[in-house]
Coordinates of C-alpha atoms in Angstrom, one line a residue:
M1 CA 0.0 0.0 0.0
I2 CA 2.8 2.4 0.8
T3 CA 4.7 1.5 -2.3
F4 CA 1.7 2.1 -4.5
T5 CA 1.2 5.6 -3.0
K6 CA 4.9 6.5 -3.8
D7 CA 4.5 5.3 -7.4
L8 CA 1.3 7.3 -7.8
I9 CA 3.0 10.5 -6.5
G10 CA 5.9 9.9 -8.9
S11 CA 3.5 9.5 -11.8
R12 CA 1.8 12.8 -10.9
L13 CA 5.1 14.6 -10.8
V14 CA 5.9 13.2 -14.3
I15 CA 2.6 14.4 -15.6
V16 CA 3.1 17.9 -14.1
L17 CA 6.6 18.1 -15.7
I18 CA 5.2 17.2 -19.1
G19 CA 2.5 19.7 -18.8
C20 CA 5.0 22.4 -17.9
V21 CA 7.2 21.6 -20.9
A22 CA 4.1 21.7 -23.3
L23 CA 3.1 25.1 -21.8
S24 CA 6.6 26.5 -22.3
A25 CA 6.5 25.4 -25.9
V26 CA 3.2 27.1 -26.5
V27 CA 4.4 30.3 -24.8
A28 CA 7.6 30.3 -26.9
A29 CA 5.6 29.8 -30.1
S30 CA 3.3 32.6 -29.2
V31 CA 6.2 34.9 -28.5
L32 CA 7.8 34.0 -31.9
A33 CA 4.5 34.5 -33.7
S34 CA 3.9 37.9 -32.1
S35 CA 7.4 39.1 -32.9
P36 CA 7.5 41.4 -36.0
N37 CA 8.8 40.0 -39.3
P38 CA 12.1 41.6 -40.1
I39 CA 10.8 42.1 -43.7
S40 CA 8.2 44.8 -44.3
V41 CA 6.3 45.8 -47.5
V42 CA 6.4 49.5 -48.2
S43 CA 4.2 49.3 -51.3
E44 CA 3.0 46.8 -53.9
D45 CA 1.2 47.4 -57.2
V46 CA 0.2 45.8 -60.6
V47 CA -0.4 48.0 -63.6
S48 CA -1.9 47.0 -66.9
E49 CA 0.0 48.0 -70.0
F50 CA -2.3 46.1 -72.4
P51 CA -1.8 45.0 -75.1
E52 CA 1.9 44.7 -74.3
G53 CA 1.6 43.2 -70.8
M54 CA 1.4 44.0 -67.1
R55 CA 4.0 45.3 -64.6
F56 CA 4.3 44.0 -61.0
S57 CA 6.1 46.4 -58.6
L58 CA 7.3 46.0 -55.0
E59 CA 9.1 48.1 -52.5
L60 CA 10.6 46.5 -49.3
E61 CA 12.5 47.4 -46.1
S62 CA 14.3 44.7 -44.1
E63 CA 16.6 44.3 -41.1
H64 CA 18.8 42.1 -43.3
D65 CA 19.6 42.1 -47.0
I66 CA 16.8 40.9 -49.3
E67 CA 18.1 38.0 -51.3
E68 CA 15.1 36.7 -53.4
I69 CA 11.7 37.9 -54.5
A70 CA 9.2 35.9 -56.6
V71 CA 5.7 36.7 -57.9
R72 CA 3.1 34.0 -58.1
F73 CA -0.1 34.7 -60.1
R74 CA -3.0 32.8 -61.6
V75 CA -4.9 34.0 -64.7
G76 CA -8.7 33.9 -64.4
Q77 CA -10.0 30.5 -63.3
Q78 CA -7.1 28.5 -64.7
T79 CA -6.0 25.7 -62.4
S80 CA -2.3 26.3 -63.1
G81 CA -0.4 29.4 -62.3
V82 CA 2.8 31.3 -63.0
Y83 CA 5.8 31.6 -60.7
E84 CA 8.5 34.1 -61.8
Y85 CA 11.5 35.6 -60.0
M86 CA 12.1 39.3 -59.9
E87 CA 15.5 40.9 -60.5
V88 CA 16.9 42.0 -57.1
E89 CA 20.1 43.7 -56.1
T90 CA 21.0 42.5 -52.6
S91 CA 20.1 45.2 -50.1
D92 CA 18.1 45.9 -47.0
S93 CA 16.0 48.4 -49.0
V94 CA 14.7 47.1 -52.4
Q95 CA 12.6 48.4 -55.2
A96 CA 11.8 45.6 -57.8
D97 CA 9.5 45.2 -60.7
L98 CA 8.6 42.5 -63.2
F99 CA 7.1 43.0 -66.6
W100 CA 5.0 40.1 -67.9
R101 CA 4.7 40.3 -71.6
T102 CA 1.3 39.2 -73.0
A103 CA 1.6 40.4 -76.7
S104 CA 2.1 36.9 -78.1
R105 CA -0.2 34.0 -78.8
G106 CA 1.4 31.8 -76.1
K107 CA 1.1 34.4 -73.3
Y108 CA -2.0 36.3 -74.4
I109 CA -4.4 37.3 -71.7
P110 CA -7.8 38.8 -72.7
P111 CA -8.6 42.2 -71.3
G112 CA -10.9 42.2 -68.3
T113 CA -9.4 39.0 -66.8
I114 CA -9.0 38.7 -63.1
I115 CA -5.3 38.1 -62.0
T116 CA -4.8 36.7 -58.5
Y117 CA -1.3 37.3 -57.3
N118 CA 1.0 37.5 -54.3
F119 CA 4.8 38.1 -53.6
E120 CA 7.2 35.7 -51.8
I121 CA 10.3 37.3 -50.2
E122 CA 13.3 35.9 -48.5
D123 CA 16.4 37.6 -46.9
V124 CA 19.9 36.3 -46.5
E125 CA 19.1 35.1 -42.9
G126 CA 16.4 32.8 -44.2
N127 CA 13.5 35.0 -43.0
R128 CA 10.5 34.7 -45.3
L129 CA 7.5 36.8 -46.0
D130 CA 4.5 35.8 -48.2
T131 CA 2.1 38.6 -48.9
E132 CA -1.6 38.0 -48.8
P133 CA -3.2 37.1 -52.2
A134 CA -4.7 40.0 -54.0
E135 CA -6.8 40.5 -57.2
F136 CA -6.2 42.8 -60.1
V137 CA -8.4 43.3 -63.2
F138 CA -6.3 43.3 -66.4
Y139 CA -8.1 46.2 -68.2
D140 CA -7.3 47.4 -71.7
A141 CA -5.0 50.3 -70.9
R142 CA -6.1 52.2 -74.0
F143 CA -9.4 53.3 -72.4
E144 CA -11.0 54.5 -69.2
W145 CA -13.4 51.8 -68.0
E146 CA -16.7 51.9 -66.1
E147 CA -18.7 48.9 -65.0
V148 CA -22.3 47.6 -64.6
S149 CA -22.6 44.4 -62.6
E150 CA -25.0 42.1 -60.9
G151 CA -24.1 38.9 -59.0
P152 CA -21.1 37.2 -60.6
I153 CA -21.4 39.2 -63.9
A154 CA -19.5 42.4 -64.5
V155 CA -19.6 44.3 -67.9
A156 CA -16.9 46.8 -68.5
Y157 CA -17.5 49.6 -71.0
H158 CA -16.1 53.0 -72.0
G159 CA -17.8 56.0 -73.4
P160 CA -21.5 57.1 -73.1
V161 CA -22.8 53.5 -73.9
K162 CA -24.1 52.4 -70.5
R163 CA -27.4 51.4 -72.0
R164 CA -25.7 48.9 -74.3
A165 CA -23.8 47.5 -71.3
D166 CA -27.1 47.1 -69.4
I167 CA -28.5 45.1 -72.4
I168 CA -25.5 42.8 -72.4
L169 CA -25.7 42.3 -68.7
E170 CA -29.5 41.5 -68.8
A171 CA -28.9 39.0 -71.6
I172 CA -26.2 37.1 -69.8
L173 CA -28.2 37.0 -66.5
E174 CA -31.2 35.6 -68.4
T175 CA -29.1 33.0 -70.2
M176 CA -27.5 31.9 -66.9
D177 CA -30.9 31.5 -65.3
I178 CA -31.9 29.1 -68.1
M179 CA -28.7 27.2 -68.9
G180 CA -27.1 27.0 -65.4
P181 CA -29.6 24.5 -64.1
L182 CA -29.8 22.6 -67.4
L183 CA -26.0 22.1 -67.5
G184 CA -25.4 21.8 -63.8
A185 CA -22.8 24.6 -64.3
D186 CA -21.2 26.7 -61.6
T187 CA -22.9 30.1 -61.7
V188 CA -21.1 31.6 -58.7
E189 CA -17.6 32.1 -60.1
P190 CA -17.2 35.5 -61.7
I191 CA -17.6 36.1 -65.4
R192 CA -15.9 39.3 -66.7
V193 CA -17.2 40.9 -69.9
T194 CA -15.3 43.6 -71.8
M195 CA -17.5 45.5 -74.3
Y196 CA -15.9 47.3 -77.3
N197 CA -17.7 50.0 -79.3
N198 CA -16.4 49.2 -82.8
V199 CA -14.6 46.7 -84.9
K200 CA -11.2 48.4 -84.8
E201 CA -11.2 48.4 -81.0
M202 CA -12.2 44.8 -80.9
L203 CA -9.7 43.5 -83.4
E204 CA -6.8 45.1 -81.5
A205 CA -7.9 43.4 -78.3
L206 CA -8.1 39.9 -79.8
P207 CA -5.2 37.4 -79.6
P208 CA -2.3 38.3 -81.9
G209 CA -2.8 36.8 -85.3
S210 CA -1.9 37.3 -89.0
S211 CA -2.5 40.5 -90.9
T212 CA -5.1 38.7 -93.0
I213 CA -7.2 38.0 -89.9
R214 CA -6.9 41.6 -88.8
R215 CA -8.0 42.8 -92.2
E216 CA -10.8 40.4 -93.0
L217 CA -12.3 39.1 -89.8
I218 CA -15.1 40.8 -88.0
T219 CA -15.6 39.1 -84.7
E220 CA -18.8 39.8 -82.8
G221 CA -17.6 38.1 -79.6
Q222 CA -15.1 35.6 -78.1
A223 CA -15.3 33.6 -74.9
F224 CA -12.1 32.5 -73.1
T225 CA -13.7 29.6 -71.2
D226 CA -10.9 28.6 -68.8
M227 CA -10.5 32.3 -67.7
G228 CA -14.1 33.2 -67.3
T229 CA -13.6 36.2 -69.6
L230 CA -15.7 37.3 -72.6
L231 CA -15.1 40.0 -75.2
V232 CA -18.2 41.4 -77.0
L233 CA -18.7 44.0 -79.8
G234 CA -21.3 46.1 -78.1
G235 CA -21.9 48.3 -81.2
G236 CA -23.0 45.4 -83.3
R237 CA -26.7 44.5 -83.9
L238 CA -25.9 41.0 -82.8
A239 CA -24.4 42.0 -79.4
K240 CA -27.2 40.6 -77.2
G241 CA -27.3 37.2 -79.0
T242 CA -23.6 37.0 -79.2
A243 CA -23.2 37.6 -75.5
S244 CA -25.8 35.0 -74.7
H245 CA -24.2 32.4 -77.1
E246 CA -20.7 33.0 -75.8
V247 CA -21.5 32.9 -72.1
I248 CA -23.0 29.4 -72.6
H249 CA -19.6 28.2 -73.8
I250 CA -18.2 29.3 -70.5
L251 CA -21.0 27.4 -68.6
T252 CA -20.5 24.3 -70.8
H253 CA -16.8 24.4 -70.1
R254 CA -17.4 24.5 -66.4
A255 CA -19.9 21.7 -66.5
G256 CA -18.6 19.3 -69.0
D257 CA -14.9 19.9 -69.8
S258 CA -12.3 17.8 -67.9
T259 CA -8.6 17.1 -68.0
F260 CA -9.4 14.1 -70.1
G261 CA -11.3 15.8 -72.8
R262 CA -13.6 18.7 -73.9
V263 CA -17.3 18.7 -74.8
P264 CA -17.5 17.9 -78.6
A265 CA -18.1 20.7 -81.0
W266 CA -21.6 19.6 -82.1
L267 CA -22.8 19.5 -78.5
D268 CA -21.0 22.7 -77.4
E269 CA -22.3 24.8 -80.3
G270 CA -25.7 23.1 -80.2
L271 CA -26.1 24.0 -76.5
A272 CA -24.9 27.6 -77.2
E273 CA -27.6 28.1 -79.8
F274 CA -30.3 26.2 -78.0
G275 CA -29.9 28.5 -75.0
N276 CA -29.4 31.7 -77.0
V277 CA -32.0 34.3 -75.7
D278 CA -31.7 36.4 -78.9
P279 CA -30.7 34.2 -81.9
S280 CA -29.7 36.4 -84.8
F281 CA -30.1 33.8 -87.6
S282 CA -32.7 31.2 -88.2
Y283 CA -30.6 28.0 -88.5
D284 CA -33.9 26.2 -89.1
I285 CA -33.8 27.6 -92.7
A286 CA -30.3 26.1 -93.2
L287 CA -31.5 22.8 -91.7
E288 CA -34.5 22.7 -94.0
F289 CA -32.3 23.4 -97.0
A290 CA -30.0 20.5 -96.0
L291 CA -33.0 18.2 -95.6
G292 CA -34.4 19.2 -99.0
T293 CA -31.1 18.6 -100.8
D294 CA -30.2 15.5 -98.9
N295 CA -27.1 17.2 -97.6
L296 CA -27.2 16.5 -93.8
L297 CA -23.8 16.2 -92.1
P298 CA -22.9 13.2 -90.0
I299 CA -23.1 15.6 -87.1
T300 CA -22.2 13.5 -84.1
S301 CA -19.2 12.0 -85.9
M302 CA -17.5 15.3 -86.7
P303 CA -14.6 16.1 -84.4
A304 CA -14.7 19.8 -85.4
L305 CA -16.6 22.3 -87.5
P306 CA -16.4 21.7 -91.3
G307 CA -14.3 23.9 -93.5
D308 CA -16.9 25.1 -96.0
P309 CA -18.8 28.2 -94.9
E310 CA -22.1 26.8 -96.2
D311 CA -21.5 23.6 -94.2
V312 CA -20.8 25.6 -91.1
I313 CA -24.3 27.1 -91.2
I314 CA -25.8 23.6 -91.7
F315 CA -23.6 22.4 -88.8
Y316 CA -25.1 25.0 -86.5
G317 CA -28.6 24.2 -87.7
Q318 CA -28.1 20.5 -87.1
A319 CA -26.3 21.0 -83.7
S320 CA -29.1 23.2 -82.4
S321 CA -31.8 20.9 -83.6
I322 CA -30.3 17.7 -82.2
V323 CA -29.8 19.3 -78.8
R324 CA -33.4 20.5 -78.8
F325 CA -34.4 16.9 -79.6
M326 CA -32.3 15.5 -76.8
V327 CA -33.8 17.9 -74.2
A328 CA -37.4 17.4 -75.5
A329 CA -37.3 13.6 -75.9
Y330 CA -35.3 12.7 -72.8
G331 CA -35.8 15.7 -70.5
P332 CA -33.5 18.4 -69.0
R333 CA -32.2 16.0 -66.3
A334 CA -30.6 13.7 -68.9
M335 CA -28.6 16.6 -70.3
R336 CA -27.4 17.6 -66.8
D337 CA -26.4 13.9 -66.2
L338 CA -24.6 13.8 -69.5
M339 CA -22.6 16.9 -68.6
T340 CA -21.8 15.5 -65.2
L341 CA -20.3 12.3 -66.7
L342 CA -18.3 14.4 -69.2
G343 CA -17.0 16.6 -66.4
D344 CA -15.9 13.5 -64.5
G345 CA -13.8 12.4 -67.5
T346 CA -16.1 9.9 -69.2
N347 CA -15.8 9.9 -73.0
I348 CA -18.8 11.1 -75.1
D349 CA -19.7 7.7 -76.4
D350 CA -19.8 6.0 -73.0
A351 CA -21.6 9.0 -71.5
I352 CA -24.3 8.9 -74.1
V353 CA -24.9 5.1 -73.6
Q354 CA -25.1 5.5 -69.8
V355 CA -27.5 8.4 -69.9
Y356 CA -29.7 7.8 -73.0
G357 CA -29.4 4.0 -73.3
V358 CA -28.3 4.1 -76.9
G359 CA -25.1 4.7 -78.8
R360 CA -24.1 8.0 -80.3
I361 CA -25.0 7.0 -83.9
E362 CA -28.4 5.6 -82.8
L363 CA -29.1 8.8 -80.9
E364 CA -28.4 10.8 -84.1
N365 CA -30.7 8.4 -86.1
Q366 CA -33.5 8.9 -83.6
W367 CA -33.2 12.6 -84.3
R368 CA -33.1 12.0 -88.1
D369 CA -36.1 9.7 -87.9
A370 CA -38.0 12.5 -86.0
L371 CA -37.2 14.9 -88.9
G372 CA -38.1 12.3 -91.6
A373 CA -34.5 12.3 -92.8
P374 CA -32.5 9.3 -94.1
L375 CA -30.7 7.4 -91.4
Y376 CA -26.9 7.8 -91.1
V377 CA -24.9 4.6 -91.8
E378 CA -21.4 4.8 -90.5
P379 CA -18.8 3.9 -93.2
D380 CA -16.7 0.7 -92.8
K381 CA -13.4 2.1 -91.7
E382 CA -11.5 -1.1 -92.7
S383 CA -12.5 -0.6 -96.4
L384 CA -11.1 2.9 -96.5
R385 CA -7.6 3.4 -98.0
P386 CA -5.5 6.6 -98.3
T387 CA -5.6 8.5 -101.5
P388 CA -2.7 7.4 -103.7
I389 CA 0.0 10.1 -104.2
V390 CA 2.7 10.1 -106.8
R391 CA 6.0 9.4 -105.1
Q392 CA 8.8 11.8 -106.1
T393 CA 12.4 10.5 -106.4
V394 CA 15.3 12.9 -106.0
Q395 CA 18.3 11.7 -107.9
L396 CA 22.0 12.2 -106.9
Y397 CA 23.5 15.5 -108.1
S398 CA 27.0 16.4 -109.2
L399 CA 29.1 19.4 -108.4
T400 CA 30.7 19.2 -111.8
P401 CA 28.8 21.2 -114.5
V402 CA 27.2 19.2 -117.2
A403 CA 28.7 19.8 -120.6
G404 CA 26.9 22.4 -122.6
T405 CA 24.9 23.7 -119.7
E406 CA 25.4 25.8 -116.5
T407 CA 23.3 23.4 -114.4
I408 CA 25.0 22.3 -111.2
A409 CA 22.4 19.8 -110.0
T410 CA 20.3 17.4 -112.0
I411 CA 17.1 16.3 -110.5
E412 CA 14.7 13.9 -112.1
A413 CA 11.3 13.1 -110.6
T414 CA 9.7 9.8 -111.5
A415 CA 6.2 8.6 -110.7
T416 CA 5.7 5.2 -109.2
P417 CA 2.5 3.5 -110.3
V418 CA 0.0 2.8 -107.5
P419 CA -3.2 0.8 -107.7
D420 CA -6.5 2.6 -108.1
A421 CA -8.5 3.2 -104.9
P422 CA -11.6 5.1 -104.0
P423 CA -10.7 8.6 -102.9
V424 CA -11.2 9.6 -99.3
P425 CA -12.3 13.2 -98.6
A426 CA -9.4 15.2 -97.3
P427 CA -9.6 16.7 -93.8
T428 CA -10.8 20.2 -93.8
E429 CA -9.6 23.2 -91.8
P430 CA -12.0 25.4 -89.7
P431 CA -13.1 28.5 -91.6
S432 CA -11.2 31.6 -91.0
A433 CA -14.1 34.0 -90.8
A434 CA -17.1 31.9 -90.0
A435 CA -19.0 32.2 -86.8
G436 CA -18.4 29.2 -84.6
A437 CA -14.8 28.4 -85.7
P438 CA -12.7 27.2 -82.7
E439 CA -9.5 28.9 -82.1
S440 CA -6.6 27.3 -83.9
G441 CA -3.8 28.0 -86.3
G442 CA -2.4 31.4 -86.6
E443 CA 1.3 32.3 -86.6
A444 CA 3.6 30.6 -84.3
S445 CA 5.0 32.6 -81.4
E446 CA 8.6 32.7 -80.4
D447 CA 7.6 31.9 -76.8
E448 CA 4.8 29.5 -77.3
E449 CA 4.2 28.9 -73.5
T450 CA 0.6 28.3 -72.8
T451 CA 0.4 30.6 -69.9
S452 CA -2.9 32.1 -71.0
G453 CA -4.4 29.2 -72.8
A454 CA -6.8 31.5 -74.6
S455 CA -9.5 28.9 -75.1
G456 CA -13.0 28.3 -76.2
G457 CA -13.9 31.3 -78.2
C458 CA -16.1 30.0 -81.0
L459 CA -15.4 33.1 -83.1
A460 CA -11.6 32.8 -82.8
P461 CA -9.7 33.1 -86.1
S462 CA -8.0 30.3 -87.9
T463 CA -5.6 30.8 -90.8
P464 CA -4.3 27.8 -92.8
G465 CA -0.6 28.0 -93.2
M466 CA 1.3 27.7 -96.4
A467 CA 2.9 24.3 -97.0
M468 CA 5.6 23.2 -99.4
S469 CA 5.4 19.9 -101.3
G470 CA 7.6 17.0 -100.4
V471 CA 10.0 17.7 -103.3
A472 CA 9.9 21.5 -103.1
M473 CA 12.1 21.6 -99.9
P474 CA 14.9 19.4 -101.4
L475 CA 14.8 21.5 -104.6
L476 CA 15.1 24.6 -102.6
G477 CA 18.0 23.3 -100.5
I478 CA 19.9 22.0 -103.6
G479 CA 19.4 25.3 -105.4
L480 CA 20.9 27.3 -102.5
V481 CA 23.9 25.0 -102.3
G482 CA 24.5 25.3 -106.1
L483 CA 24.2 29.1 -105.9
A484 CA 26.8 29.3 -103.1
L485 CA 29.3 27.1 -105.0
L486 CA 28.9 29.2 -108.1
R487 CA 29.6 32.4 -106.2
R488 CA 32.8 30.8 -104.7
R489 CA 34.1 29.7 -108.0
R490 CA 33.6 33.2 -109.5

């Protein structure tokens, strides 16, 4: 009994000792936390210099020399961000800035996009300071902007055109009330709209492209789906319908796009026209024309828009019609379930089977049957062969001039016979000036980093590049070699 009491007392002493140590640690941590950071921010700023870029500035004071400063920022609602070091001269008083260039296709950021940023600073003693995240709107620096807003939507405008901005805002809010529940899309995240007054202003704000695009293309609007940003030509008669159409692309991206794939073009464009509160063109007329001339497209089998402008109009008519059929025949809930599966990474074929109980081609044929159109029969892929092409043969050339001529290189192209085969239609490029063309092509940039990832604008330009034939490049190279040798000999 006495022994037990002694052990109990000892145990209590151990517990008390542990408690004291823990309390001391908490007090020490509290003291350290309350002690001021030796690094202090005097000022920080971000300034838009659109279209060239944006400039981050920071002024610091520190008890020790500043060794390293980095800026971390995220563009719009993109999941990835940018981490860039600022140039610093080691000192206890530092003024640093970083200019982030956006005037290239790879780094383009549309005006009106929200930039979320913060600075990370470290001194020579290892002390570190991370500033609180802040937001900055990357306005077009050419104009003074005002805004009208409601809920998550903000429309920026310049000049005495507030009424136009109000119309755009009302159209987008009406569209989101209709399409948000149908798609199951996030309607809380901000959507920023920049409204321009004329074509010249609009063209200079679009992603850098070729001079042909700038001369010939009139873009009514463009959505940058992964940034939550929309550009609209407010002075156009199609402004209301364009804003409605383009904001649906943003909602469709939020609901159905995933890291494994994007919503197919026929469904994306079909939804955008199905929910358009002010359609500017009766695609039903184009659809009736295609029906009357037996010229329907295999809509659900097309990976992108067709290249012929007339086919683009038919594509829109069919896409809008088949989406209307899907919602009417199977109900709005089915469309929402489809978008949920696509957003989870399920491919379009499996998602359609799971939701509608039929395959993609059968779903299209149900729609065709409802229209009284011929059913689509998928071609047998195994029977298709590539189009035969004459094979060019480049012969050896001599550096010794051929007698009687000044020719340095002799090239003879011979054709190798190939068996006849049925021709296969060549793939087409998206139209350069048609409404609904996905962003692609354009001139390559010297810094093709996909920082901005300007995506999803259905009115983005596309310019097919010039290509040289298989024999043209060898001929050009040989000609240049021969010319150089002639100059040396002379």
